[in-house]
Coordinates of C-alpha atoms in Angstrom, one line a residue:
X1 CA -31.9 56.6 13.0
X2 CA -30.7 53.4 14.8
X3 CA -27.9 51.9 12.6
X4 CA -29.3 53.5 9.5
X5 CA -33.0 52.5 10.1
X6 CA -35.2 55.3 10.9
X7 CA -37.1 55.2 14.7
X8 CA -39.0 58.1 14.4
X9 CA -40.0 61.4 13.0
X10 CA -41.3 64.5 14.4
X11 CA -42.0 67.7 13.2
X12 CA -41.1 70.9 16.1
X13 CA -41.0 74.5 15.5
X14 CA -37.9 76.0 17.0
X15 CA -37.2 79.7 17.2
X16 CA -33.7 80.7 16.7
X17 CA -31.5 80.5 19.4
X18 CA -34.4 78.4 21.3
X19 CA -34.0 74.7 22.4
X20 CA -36.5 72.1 22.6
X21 CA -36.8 68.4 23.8
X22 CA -37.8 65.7 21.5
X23 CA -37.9 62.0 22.8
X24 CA -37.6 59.2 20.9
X25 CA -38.5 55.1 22.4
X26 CA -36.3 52.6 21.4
X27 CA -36.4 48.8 22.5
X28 CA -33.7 47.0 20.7
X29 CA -33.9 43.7 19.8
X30 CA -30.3 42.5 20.8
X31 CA -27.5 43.8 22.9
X32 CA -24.4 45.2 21.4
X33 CA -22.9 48.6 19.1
X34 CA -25.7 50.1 17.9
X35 CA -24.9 53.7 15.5
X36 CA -27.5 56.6 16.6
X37 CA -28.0 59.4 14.2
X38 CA -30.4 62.7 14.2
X39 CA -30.4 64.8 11.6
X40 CA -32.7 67.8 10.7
X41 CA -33.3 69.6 7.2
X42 CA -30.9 71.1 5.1
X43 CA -30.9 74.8 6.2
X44 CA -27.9 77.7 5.8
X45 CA -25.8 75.9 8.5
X46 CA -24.7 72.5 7.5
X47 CA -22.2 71.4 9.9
X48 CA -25.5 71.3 12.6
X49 CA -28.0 69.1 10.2
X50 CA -26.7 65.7 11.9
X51 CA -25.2 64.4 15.1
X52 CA -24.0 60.7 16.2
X53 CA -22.8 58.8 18.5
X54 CA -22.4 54.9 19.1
X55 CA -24.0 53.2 22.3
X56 CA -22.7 49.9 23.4
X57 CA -26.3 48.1 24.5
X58 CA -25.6 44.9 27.0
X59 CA -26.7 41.6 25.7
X60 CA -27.7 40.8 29.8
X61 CA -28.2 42.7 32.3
X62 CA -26.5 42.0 35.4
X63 CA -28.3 42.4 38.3
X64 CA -27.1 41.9 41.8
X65 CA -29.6 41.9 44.3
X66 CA -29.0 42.2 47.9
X67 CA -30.9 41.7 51.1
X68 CA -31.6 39.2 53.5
X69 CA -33.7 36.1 51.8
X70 CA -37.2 37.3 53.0
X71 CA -36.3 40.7 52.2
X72 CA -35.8 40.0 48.8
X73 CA -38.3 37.3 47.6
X74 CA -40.8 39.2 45.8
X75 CA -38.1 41.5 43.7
X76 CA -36.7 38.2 42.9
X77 CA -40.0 36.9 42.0
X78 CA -40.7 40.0 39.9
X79 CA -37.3 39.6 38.2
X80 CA -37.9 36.1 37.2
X81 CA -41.5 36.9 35.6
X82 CA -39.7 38.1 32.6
X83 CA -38.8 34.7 31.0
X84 CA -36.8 35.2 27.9
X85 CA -35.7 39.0 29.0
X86 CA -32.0 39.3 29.1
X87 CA -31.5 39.3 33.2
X88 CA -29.0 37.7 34.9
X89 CA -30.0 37.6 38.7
X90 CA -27.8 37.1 41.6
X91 CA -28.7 37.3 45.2
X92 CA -26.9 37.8 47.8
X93 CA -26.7 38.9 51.6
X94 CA -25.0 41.8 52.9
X95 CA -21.6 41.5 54.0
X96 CA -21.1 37.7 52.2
X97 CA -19.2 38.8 49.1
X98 CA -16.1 40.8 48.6
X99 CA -15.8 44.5 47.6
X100 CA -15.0 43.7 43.9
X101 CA -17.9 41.9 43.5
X102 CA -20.1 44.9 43.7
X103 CA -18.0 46.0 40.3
X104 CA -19.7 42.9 38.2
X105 CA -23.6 44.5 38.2
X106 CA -25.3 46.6 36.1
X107 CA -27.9 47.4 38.4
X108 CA -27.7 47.1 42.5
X109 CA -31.1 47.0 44.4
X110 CA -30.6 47.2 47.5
X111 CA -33.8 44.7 49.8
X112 CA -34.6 46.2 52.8
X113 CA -30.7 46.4 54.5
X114 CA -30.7 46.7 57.3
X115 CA -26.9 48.1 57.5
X116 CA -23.9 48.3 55.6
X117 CA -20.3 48.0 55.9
X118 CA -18.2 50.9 54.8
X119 CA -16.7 48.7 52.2
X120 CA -19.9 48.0 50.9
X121 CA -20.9 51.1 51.3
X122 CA -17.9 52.6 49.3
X123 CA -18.1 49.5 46.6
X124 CA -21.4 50.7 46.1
X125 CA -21.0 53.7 45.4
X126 CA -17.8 53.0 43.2
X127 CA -20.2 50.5 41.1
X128 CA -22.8 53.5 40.9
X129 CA -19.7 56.3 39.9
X130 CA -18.5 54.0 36.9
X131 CA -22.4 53.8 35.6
X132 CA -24.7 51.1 37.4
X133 CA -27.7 51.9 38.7
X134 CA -29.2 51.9 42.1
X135 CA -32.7 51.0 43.7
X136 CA -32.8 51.3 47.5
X137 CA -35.9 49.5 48.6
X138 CA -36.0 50.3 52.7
X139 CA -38.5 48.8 54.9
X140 CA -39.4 47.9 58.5
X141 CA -35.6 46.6 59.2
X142 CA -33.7 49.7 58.6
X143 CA -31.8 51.4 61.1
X144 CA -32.2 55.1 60.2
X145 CA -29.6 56.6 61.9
X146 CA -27.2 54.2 59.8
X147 CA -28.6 55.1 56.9
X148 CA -28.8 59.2 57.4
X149 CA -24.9 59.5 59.0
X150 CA -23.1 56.2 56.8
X151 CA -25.0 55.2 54.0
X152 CA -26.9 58.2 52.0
X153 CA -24.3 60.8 52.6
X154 CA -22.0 58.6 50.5
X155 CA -25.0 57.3 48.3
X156 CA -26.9 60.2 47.1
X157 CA -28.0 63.6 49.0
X158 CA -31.1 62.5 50.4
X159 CA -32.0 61.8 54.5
X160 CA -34.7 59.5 55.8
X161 CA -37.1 62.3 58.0
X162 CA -38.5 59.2 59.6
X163 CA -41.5 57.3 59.2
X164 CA -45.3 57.1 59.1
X165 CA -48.2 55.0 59.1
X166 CA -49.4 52.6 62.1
X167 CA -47.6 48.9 62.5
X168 CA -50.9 47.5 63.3
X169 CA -52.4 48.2 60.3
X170 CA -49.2 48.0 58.2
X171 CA -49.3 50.9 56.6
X172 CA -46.1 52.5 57.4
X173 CA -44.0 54.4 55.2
X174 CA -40.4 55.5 55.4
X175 CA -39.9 59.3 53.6
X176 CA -37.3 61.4 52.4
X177 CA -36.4 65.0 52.6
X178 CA -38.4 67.3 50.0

């Protein structure tokens, strides 16, 4: 139930002690406090028949998008194909706005940087620690060794093993560890 309005029913088959997954889609309609509920049928143990919880769901979504104009074009372009969806867009360059700023956005993407700061770099990952996303989208420009000793240590546990593909036919790929 999403404020008292039922989303969804299924019917699983649980053995006791046993856990199962059940997903439920949700697209609300408008941002704000919405009540979630789940409840399953009466049984012996009634304190377990229903759990809740409120979710606070953003009327925008702030998205800060960073990168070098040409780098970022077509994400912006992709962004602003959604006419009439709640996104707030703001681009910017690397290095051209204060730490604090990074604290504003609900989601960071990240165009093809080439490097970062280590203010930006510890910004970023404060904004990603206190719940905003992340989307690193790395291209030609990167410089790897920046990125595997500065930027993903601090990031997330990942390292770039390089890249493949051949420039002439631009088909090149950047990869991560397994």
């Amino acid at each position: 139930y999403v404020d008292d309005q039922r989303i969804g029913q299924k019917v699983i088959e649980i053995e006791a002690g046993g856990r199962k997954r059940v997903q439920f889609r949700y697209t609300p309609e408008k941002g704000g406090y919405r009540a979630f509920r789940v409840e399953i049928p009466d049984d012996a143990l009634r304190d377990d028949n229903s759990r809740s919880s409120v979710f606070h769901i953003p009327d925008k979504l702030r998205i800060g998008l960073i990168g070098m104009p040409e780098s970022r074009y077509y994400v912006k372009q992709a962004l602003a194909s959604g006419r009439g969806t709640a996104l707030e867009v703001t681009t910017f360059e690397p290095g051209s706005v204060g730490s604090d700023a990074y604290q504003t956005f609900d989601v960071l993407i990240l165009c093809n940087v080439a490097r970062l700061g280590r203010a930006e770099i510890n910004a970023i990952r404060k904004s990603v620690s206190h719940g905003a996303g992340l989307l690193m989208l790395i291209g030609e420009g990167i410089d790897l060794r920046d990125y595997n000793e500065r930027i993903l240590p601090v990031l997330c546990p990942l390292s770039l093993t390089g890249v493949s593909g051949r420039r002439d036919q631009r088909e090149r790929f950047a990869s991560f560890d397994p």
